[in-house]
mmCIF file of C-alpha atoms in Angstrom:
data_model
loop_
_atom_site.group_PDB
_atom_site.id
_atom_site.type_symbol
_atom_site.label_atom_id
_atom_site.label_comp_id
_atom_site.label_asym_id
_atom_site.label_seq_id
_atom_site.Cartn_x
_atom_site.Cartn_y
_atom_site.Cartn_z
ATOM 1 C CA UNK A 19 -10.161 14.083 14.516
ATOM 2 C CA UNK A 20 -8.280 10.641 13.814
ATOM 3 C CA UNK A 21 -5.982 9.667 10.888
ATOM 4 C CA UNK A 22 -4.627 6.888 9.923
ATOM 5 C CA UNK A 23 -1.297 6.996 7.391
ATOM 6 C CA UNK A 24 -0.368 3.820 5.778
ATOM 7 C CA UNK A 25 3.453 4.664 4.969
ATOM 8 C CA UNK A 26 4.961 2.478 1.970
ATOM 9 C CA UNK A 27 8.212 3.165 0.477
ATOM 10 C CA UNK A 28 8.065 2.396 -3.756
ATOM 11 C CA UNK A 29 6.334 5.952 -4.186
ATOM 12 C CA UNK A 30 8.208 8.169 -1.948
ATOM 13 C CA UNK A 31 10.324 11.030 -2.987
ATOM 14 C CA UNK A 32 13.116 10.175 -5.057
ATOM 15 C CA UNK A 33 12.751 6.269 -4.864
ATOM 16 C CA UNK A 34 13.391 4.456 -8.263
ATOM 17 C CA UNK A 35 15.455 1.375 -8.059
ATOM 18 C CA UNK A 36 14.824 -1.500 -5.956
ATOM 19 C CA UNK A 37 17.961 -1.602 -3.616
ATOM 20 C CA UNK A 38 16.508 1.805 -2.568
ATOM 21 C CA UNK A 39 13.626 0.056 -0.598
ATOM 22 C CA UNK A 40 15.625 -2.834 0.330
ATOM 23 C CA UNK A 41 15.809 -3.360 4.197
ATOM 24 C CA UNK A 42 19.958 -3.076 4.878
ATOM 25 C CA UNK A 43 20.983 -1.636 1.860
ATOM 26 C CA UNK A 44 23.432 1.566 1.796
ATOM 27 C CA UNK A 45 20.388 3.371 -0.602
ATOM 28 C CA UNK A 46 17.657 2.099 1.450
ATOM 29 C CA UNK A 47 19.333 3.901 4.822
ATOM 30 C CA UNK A 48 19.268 7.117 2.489
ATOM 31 C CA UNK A 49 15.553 6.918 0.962
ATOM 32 C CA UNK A 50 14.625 6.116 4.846
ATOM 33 C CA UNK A 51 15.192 9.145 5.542
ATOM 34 C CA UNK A 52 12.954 10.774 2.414
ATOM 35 C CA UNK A 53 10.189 8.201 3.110
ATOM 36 C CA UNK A 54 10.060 9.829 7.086
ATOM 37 C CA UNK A 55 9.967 13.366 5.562
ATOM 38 C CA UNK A 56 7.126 12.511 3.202
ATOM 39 C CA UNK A 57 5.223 11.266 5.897
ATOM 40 C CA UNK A 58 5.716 14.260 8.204
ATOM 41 C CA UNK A 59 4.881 16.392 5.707
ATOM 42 C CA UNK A 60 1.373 14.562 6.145
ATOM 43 C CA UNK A 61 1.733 14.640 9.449
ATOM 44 C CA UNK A 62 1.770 18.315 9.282
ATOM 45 C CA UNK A 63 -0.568 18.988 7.143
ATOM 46 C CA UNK A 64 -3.482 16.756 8.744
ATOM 47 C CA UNK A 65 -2.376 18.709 11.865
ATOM 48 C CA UNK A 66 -2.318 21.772 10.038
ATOM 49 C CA UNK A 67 -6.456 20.750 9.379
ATOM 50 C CA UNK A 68 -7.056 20.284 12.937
ATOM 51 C CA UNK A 69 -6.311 16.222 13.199
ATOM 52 C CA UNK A 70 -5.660 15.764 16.760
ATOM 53 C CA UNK A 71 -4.475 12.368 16.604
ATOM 54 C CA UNK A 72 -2.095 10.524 13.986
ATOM 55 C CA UNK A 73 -1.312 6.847 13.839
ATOM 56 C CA UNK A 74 1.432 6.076 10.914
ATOM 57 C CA UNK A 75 1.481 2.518 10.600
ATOM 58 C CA UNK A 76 4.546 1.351 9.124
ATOM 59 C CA UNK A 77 3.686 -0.807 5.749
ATOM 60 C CA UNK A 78 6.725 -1.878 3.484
ATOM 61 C CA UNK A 79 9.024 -4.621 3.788
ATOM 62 C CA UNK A 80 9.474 -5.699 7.280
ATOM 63 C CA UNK A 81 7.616 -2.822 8.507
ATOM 64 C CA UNK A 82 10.293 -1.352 10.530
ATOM 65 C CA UNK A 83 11.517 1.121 8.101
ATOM 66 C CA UNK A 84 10.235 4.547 9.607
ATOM 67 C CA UNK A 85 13.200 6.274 11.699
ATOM 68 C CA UNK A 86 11.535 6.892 15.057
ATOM 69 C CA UNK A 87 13.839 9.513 16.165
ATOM 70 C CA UNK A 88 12.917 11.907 13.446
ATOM 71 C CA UNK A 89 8.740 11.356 12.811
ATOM 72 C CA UNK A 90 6.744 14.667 13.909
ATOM 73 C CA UNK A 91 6.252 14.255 17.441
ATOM 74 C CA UNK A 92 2.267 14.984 16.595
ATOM 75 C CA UNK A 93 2.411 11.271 15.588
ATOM 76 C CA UNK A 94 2.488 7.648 17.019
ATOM 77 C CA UNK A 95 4.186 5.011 14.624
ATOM 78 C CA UNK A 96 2.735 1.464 14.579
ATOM 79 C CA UNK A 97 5.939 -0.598 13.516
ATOM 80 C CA UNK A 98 6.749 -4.080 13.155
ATOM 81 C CA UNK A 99 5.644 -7.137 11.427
ATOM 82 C CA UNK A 100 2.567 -9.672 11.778
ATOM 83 C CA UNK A 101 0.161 -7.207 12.533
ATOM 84 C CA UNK A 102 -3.663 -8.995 11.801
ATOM 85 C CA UNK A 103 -4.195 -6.637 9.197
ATOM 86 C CA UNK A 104 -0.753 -5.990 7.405
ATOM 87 C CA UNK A 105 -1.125 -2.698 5.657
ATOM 88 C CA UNK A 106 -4.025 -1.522 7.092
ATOM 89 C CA UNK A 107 -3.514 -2.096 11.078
ATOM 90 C CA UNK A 108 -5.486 0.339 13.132
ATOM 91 C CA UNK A 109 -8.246 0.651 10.556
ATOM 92 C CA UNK A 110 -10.182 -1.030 13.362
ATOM 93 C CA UNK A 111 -9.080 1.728 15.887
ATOM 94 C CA UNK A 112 -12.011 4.014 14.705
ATOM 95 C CA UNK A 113 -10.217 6.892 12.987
ATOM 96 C CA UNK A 114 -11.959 9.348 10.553
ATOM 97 C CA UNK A 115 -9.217 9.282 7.700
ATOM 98 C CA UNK A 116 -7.140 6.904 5.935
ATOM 99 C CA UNK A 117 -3.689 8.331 4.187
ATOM 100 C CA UNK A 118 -1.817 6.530 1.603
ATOM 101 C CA UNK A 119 1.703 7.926 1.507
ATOM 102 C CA UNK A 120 4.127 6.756 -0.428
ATOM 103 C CA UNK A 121 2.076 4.091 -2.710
ATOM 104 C CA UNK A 122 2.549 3.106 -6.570
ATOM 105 C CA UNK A 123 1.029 0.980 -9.523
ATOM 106 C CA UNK A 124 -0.021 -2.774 -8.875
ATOM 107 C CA UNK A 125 1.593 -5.827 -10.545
ATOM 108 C CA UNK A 126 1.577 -5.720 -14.609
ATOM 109 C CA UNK A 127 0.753 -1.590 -14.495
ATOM 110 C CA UNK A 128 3.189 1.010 -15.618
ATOM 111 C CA UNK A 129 4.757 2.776 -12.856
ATOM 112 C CA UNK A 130 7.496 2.610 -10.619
ATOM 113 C CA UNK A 131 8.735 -0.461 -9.098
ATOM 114 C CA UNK A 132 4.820 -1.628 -9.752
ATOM 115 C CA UNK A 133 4.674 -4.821 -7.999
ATOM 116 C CA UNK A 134 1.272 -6.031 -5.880
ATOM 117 C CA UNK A 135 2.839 -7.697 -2.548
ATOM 118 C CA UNK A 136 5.340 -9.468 -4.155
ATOM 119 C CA UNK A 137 8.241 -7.810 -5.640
ATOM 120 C CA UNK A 138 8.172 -10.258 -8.690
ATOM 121 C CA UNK A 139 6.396 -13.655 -9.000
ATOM 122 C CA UNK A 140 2.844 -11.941 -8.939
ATOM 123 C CA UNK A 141 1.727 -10.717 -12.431
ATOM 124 C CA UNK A 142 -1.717 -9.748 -12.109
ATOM 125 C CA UNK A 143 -4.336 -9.202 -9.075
ATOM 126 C CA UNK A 144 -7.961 -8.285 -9.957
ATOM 127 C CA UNK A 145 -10.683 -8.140 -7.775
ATOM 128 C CA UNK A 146 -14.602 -8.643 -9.141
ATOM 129 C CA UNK A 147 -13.115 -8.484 -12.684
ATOM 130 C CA UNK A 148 -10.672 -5.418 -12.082
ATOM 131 C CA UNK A 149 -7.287 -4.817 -11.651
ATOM 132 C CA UNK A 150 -6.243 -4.437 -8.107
ATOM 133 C CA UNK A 151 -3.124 -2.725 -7.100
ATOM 134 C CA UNK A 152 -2.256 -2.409 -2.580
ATOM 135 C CA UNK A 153 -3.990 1.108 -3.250
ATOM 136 C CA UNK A 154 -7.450 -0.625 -4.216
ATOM 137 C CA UNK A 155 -7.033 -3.387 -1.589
ATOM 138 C CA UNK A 156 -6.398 -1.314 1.041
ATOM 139 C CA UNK A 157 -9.098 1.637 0.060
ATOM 140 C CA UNK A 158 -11.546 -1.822 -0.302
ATOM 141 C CA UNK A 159 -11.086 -2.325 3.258
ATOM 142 C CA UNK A 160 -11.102 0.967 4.688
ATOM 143 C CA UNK A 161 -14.891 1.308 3.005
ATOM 144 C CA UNK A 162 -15.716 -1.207 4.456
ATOM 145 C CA UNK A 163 -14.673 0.035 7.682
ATOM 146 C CA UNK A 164 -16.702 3.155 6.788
ATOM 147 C CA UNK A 165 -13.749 5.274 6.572
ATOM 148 C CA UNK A 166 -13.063 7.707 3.421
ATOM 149 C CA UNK A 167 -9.524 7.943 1.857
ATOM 150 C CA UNK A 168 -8.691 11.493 2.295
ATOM 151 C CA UNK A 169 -5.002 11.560 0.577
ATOM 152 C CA UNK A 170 -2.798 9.774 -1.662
ATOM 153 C CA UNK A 171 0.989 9.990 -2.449
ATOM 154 C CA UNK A 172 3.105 8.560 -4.796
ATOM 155 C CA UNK A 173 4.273 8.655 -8.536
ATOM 156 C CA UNK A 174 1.752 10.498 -11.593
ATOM 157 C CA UNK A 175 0.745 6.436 -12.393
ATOM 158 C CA UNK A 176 -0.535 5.873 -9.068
ATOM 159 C CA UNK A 177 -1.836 9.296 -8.624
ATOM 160 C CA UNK A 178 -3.853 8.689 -11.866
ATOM 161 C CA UNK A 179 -4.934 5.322 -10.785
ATOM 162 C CA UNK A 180 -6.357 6.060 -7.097
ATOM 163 C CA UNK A 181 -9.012 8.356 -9.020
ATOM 164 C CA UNK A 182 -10.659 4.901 -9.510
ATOM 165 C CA UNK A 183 -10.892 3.826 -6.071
ATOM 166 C CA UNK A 184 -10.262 7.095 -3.933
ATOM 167 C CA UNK A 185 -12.172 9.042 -6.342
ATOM 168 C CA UNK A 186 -12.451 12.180 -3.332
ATOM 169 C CA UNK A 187 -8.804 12.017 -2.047
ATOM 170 C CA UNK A 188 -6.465 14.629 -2.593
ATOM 171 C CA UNK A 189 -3.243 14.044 -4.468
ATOM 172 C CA UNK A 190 0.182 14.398 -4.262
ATOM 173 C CA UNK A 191 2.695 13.328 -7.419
ATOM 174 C CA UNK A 192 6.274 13.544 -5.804
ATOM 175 C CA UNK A 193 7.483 12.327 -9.028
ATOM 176 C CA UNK A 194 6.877 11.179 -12.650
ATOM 177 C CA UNK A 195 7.334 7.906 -13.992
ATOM 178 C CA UNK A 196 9.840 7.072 -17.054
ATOM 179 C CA UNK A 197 9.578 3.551 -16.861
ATOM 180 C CA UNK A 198 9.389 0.905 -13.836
ATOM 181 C CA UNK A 199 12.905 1.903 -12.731
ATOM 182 C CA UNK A 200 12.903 5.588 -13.709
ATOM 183 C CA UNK A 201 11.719 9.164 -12.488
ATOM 184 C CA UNK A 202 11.432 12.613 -12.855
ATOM 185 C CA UNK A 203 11.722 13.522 -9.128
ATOM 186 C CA UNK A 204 10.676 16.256 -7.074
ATOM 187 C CA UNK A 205 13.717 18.292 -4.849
ATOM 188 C CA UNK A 206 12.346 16.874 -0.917
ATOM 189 C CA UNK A 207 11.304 19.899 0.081
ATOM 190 C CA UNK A 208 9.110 20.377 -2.985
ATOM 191 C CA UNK A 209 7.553 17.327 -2.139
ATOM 192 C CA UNK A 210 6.899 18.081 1.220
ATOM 193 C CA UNK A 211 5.243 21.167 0.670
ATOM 194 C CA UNK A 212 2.621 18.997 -2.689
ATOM 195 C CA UNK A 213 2.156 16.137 0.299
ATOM 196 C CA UNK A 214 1.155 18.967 3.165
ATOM 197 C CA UNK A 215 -1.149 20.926 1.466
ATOM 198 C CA UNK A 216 -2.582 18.193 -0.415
ATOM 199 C CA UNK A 217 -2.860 16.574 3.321
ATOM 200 C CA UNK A 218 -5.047 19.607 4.325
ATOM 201 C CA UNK A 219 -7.091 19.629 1.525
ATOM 202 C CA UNK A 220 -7.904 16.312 2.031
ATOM 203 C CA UNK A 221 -8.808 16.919 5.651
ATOM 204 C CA UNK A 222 -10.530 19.743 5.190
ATOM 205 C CA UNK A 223 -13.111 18.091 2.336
ATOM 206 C CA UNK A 224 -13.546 15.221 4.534
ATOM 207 C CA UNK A 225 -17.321 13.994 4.193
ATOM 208 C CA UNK A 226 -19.818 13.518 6.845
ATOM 209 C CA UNK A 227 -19.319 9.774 8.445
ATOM 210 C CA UNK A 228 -21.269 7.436 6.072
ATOM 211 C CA UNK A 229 -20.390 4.116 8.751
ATOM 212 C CA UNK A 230 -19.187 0.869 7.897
ATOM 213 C CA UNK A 231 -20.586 -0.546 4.099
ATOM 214 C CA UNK A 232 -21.908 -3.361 3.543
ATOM 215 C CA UNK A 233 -20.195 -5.989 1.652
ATOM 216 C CA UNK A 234 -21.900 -6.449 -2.117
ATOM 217 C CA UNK A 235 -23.851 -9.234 -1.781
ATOM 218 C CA UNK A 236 -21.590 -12.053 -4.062
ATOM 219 C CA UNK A 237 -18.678 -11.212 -1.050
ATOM 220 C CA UNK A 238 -15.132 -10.276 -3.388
ATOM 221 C CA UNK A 239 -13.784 -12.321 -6.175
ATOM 222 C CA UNK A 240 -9.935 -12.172 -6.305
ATOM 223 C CA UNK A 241 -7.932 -13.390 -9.402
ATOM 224 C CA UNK A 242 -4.362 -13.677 -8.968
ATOM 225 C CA UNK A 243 -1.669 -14.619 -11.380
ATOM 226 C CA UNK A 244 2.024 -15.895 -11.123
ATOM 227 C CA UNK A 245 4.936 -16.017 -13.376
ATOM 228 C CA UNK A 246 5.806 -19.785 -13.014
ATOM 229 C CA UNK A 247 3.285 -22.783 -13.100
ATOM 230 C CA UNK A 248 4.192 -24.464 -10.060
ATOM 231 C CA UNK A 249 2.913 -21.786 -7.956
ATOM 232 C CA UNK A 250 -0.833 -21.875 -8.208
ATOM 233 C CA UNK A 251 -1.106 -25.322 -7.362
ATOM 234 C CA UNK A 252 1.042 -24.484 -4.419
ATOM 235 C CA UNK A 253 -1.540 -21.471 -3.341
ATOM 236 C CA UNK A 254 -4.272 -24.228 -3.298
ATOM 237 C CA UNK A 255 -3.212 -25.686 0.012
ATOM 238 C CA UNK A 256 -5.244 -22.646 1.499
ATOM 239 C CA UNK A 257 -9.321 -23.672 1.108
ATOM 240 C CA UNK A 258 -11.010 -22.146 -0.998
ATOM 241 C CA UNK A 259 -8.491 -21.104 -3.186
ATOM 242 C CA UNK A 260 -8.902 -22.779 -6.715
ATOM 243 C CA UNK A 261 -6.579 -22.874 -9.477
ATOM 244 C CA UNK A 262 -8.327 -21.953 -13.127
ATOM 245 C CA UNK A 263 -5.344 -22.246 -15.514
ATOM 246 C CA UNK A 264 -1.699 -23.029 -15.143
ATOM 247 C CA UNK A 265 -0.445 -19.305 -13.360
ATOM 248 C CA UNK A 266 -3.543 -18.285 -12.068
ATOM 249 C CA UNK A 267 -5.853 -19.191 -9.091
ATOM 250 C CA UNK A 268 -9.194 -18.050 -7.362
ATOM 251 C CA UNK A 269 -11.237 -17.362 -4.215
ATOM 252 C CA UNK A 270 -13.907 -15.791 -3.124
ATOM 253 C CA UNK A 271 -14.822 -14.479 0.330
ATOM 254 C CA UNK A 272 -17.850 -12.247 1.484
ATOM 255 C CA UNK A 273 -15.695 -9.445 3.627
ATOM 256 C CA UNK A 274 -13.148 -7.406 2.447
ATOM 257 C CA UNK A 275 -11.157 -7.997 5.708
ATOM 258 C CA UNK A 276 -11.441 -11.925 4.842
ATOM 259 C CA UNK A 277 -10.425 -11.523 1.756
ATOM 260 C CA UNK A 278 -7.539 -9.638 2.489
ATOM 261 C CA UNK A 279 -6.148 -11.792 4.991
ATOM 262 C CA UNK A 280 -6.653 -15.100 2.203
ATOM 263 C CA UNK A 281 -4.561 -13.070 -0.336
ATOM 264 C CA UNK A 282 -1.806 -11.865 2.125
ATOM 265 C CA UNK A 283 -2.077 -15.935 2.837
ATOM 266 C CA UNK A 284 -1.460 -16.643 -0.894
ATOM 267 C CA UNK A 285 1.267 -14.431 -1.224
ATOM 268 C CA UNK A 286 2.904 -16.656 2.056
ATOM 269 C CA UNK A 287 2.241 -19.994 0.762
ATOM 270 C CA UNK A 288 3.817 -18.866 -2.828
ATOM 271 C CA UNK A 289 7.055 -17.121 -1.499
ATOM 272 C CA UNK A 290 7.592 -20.592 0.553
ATOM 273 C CA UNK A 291 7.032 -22.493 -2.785
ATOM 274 C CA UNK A 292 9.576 -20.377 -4.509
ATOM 275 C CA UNK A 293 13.566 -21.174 -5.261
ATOM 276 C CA UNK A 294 16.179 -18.455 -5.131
ATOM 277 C CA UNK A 295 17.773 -18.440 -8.455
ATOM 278 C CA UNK A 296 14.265 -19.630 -10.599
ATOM 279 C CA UNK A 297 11.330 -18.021 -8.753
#
């Protein structure tokens, strides 16, 4: 039994404020260390459900995040930046489960630090017509790669929202959202004990294998909208990508794992286009 975790860092225990998920910071070095014990508290309880292997693949930031010298020896940690498919590396290494730990809201929802990508400068993301946080992308991708999202982690906003697009996961809310920079949060080892069992559940329900879907027919429509005007025109440089008012551009590609890779692209081109004090 394989699993896949994809570890981000805005919805694990006790994170609230941006410089506690900023690489370097004195509060990121802190909520490092709560991110590594929400995902071994996966790690356990997948184990606990008879996984037999566990790939963690690191997926905020710069990717290197994770500390190493404290992740449940059960696991292996995929670290490091540039990997083909961001996020969701090893989805293509056949496992039977996908875990999101440590996930939140997308850009314009309630929830804390909601953001798609971009900590800023992205406003909206839908895809065919719907609103499209990471949590959608990335559960997109892994149906297409015939593999069922068994467990999601994070605050009560994006809890609420993956029962749209992991409608069979099990959940775990380490904390409750006041507002994007707020939380009621969960004592660690509270957490840890929501994320473990919620892990086995999730296991333990796990469906027959169903095999890779196939794409709907019109391939996947993605909208995406910025907060400044000279940023869309800049995300046209990629083919394909069209702009269809001043902040807001659109493509359309017939895989998931195409279309993933175009808006990771998109996000690239726009961060290069920005300035440091205006956006």
């Amino acid at each position: 039994m394989k699993v896949l975790i994809s570890a981000d860092m805005e919805g694990a225990t006790g994170v609230t404020f941006p410089d506690d998920v900023r690489p370097g910071h004195a509060r990121w070095e802190y909520h490092r260390q709560l991110l590594t014990a929400d995902v071994n508290a996966a790690v356990a309880g997948f184990a606990a459900a008879g996984a037999t292997e566990i790939l963690v693949n690191e997926a905020h930031s710069d990717q290197r995040n994770l500390l190493l010298d404290r992740l449940d020896e059960r696991a292996r940690l995929l670290i490091g930046t540039h990997k083909p498919l961001g996020m969701m590396e090893g989805i293509d290494r056949s496992p039977d489960a996908v875990a999101l730990v440590g996930y939140h809201t997308g850009a314009g929802q309630p929830g804390v630090l909601a953001h798609t990508y971009l900590p800023n400068t992205i406003t909206e993301v839908r895809i065919d017509g719907r609103p499209a946080s990471e949590g959608r992308m990335n559960a997109l991708l892994a149906d297409e790669y015939g593999v069922p999202v068994v467990l999601v982690t994070g605050d009560d906003l994006c809890c609420l929202d993956s029962e749209d697009w992991a409608p069979h996961a099990a959940r775990a809310v380490v904390k409750t959202c006041v507002d994007r920079y707020a939380a009621v949060c969960l004592p660690p080892v509270h957490s840890a004990a929501r994320i473990a069992e919620a892990a086995r559940e999730g296991l333990r329900a796990l469906p027959g294998p169903a095999g890779p879907k196939t794409p709907p027919p019109g391939g996947y429509t993605y909208e995406v909208a910025f907060d400044a005007a000279h940023l869309a025109p800049a995300a046209t440089y990629i083919p394909g990508v069209e702009q269809t008012d001043p902040l807001t551009v659109r493509f359309t590609l017939p895989t998931m794992y195409e279309a993933i890779r175009c808006f990771r692209a998109v996000t690239r081109v726009a961060t290069s286009a920005m300035e440091s004090c205006y956006g």
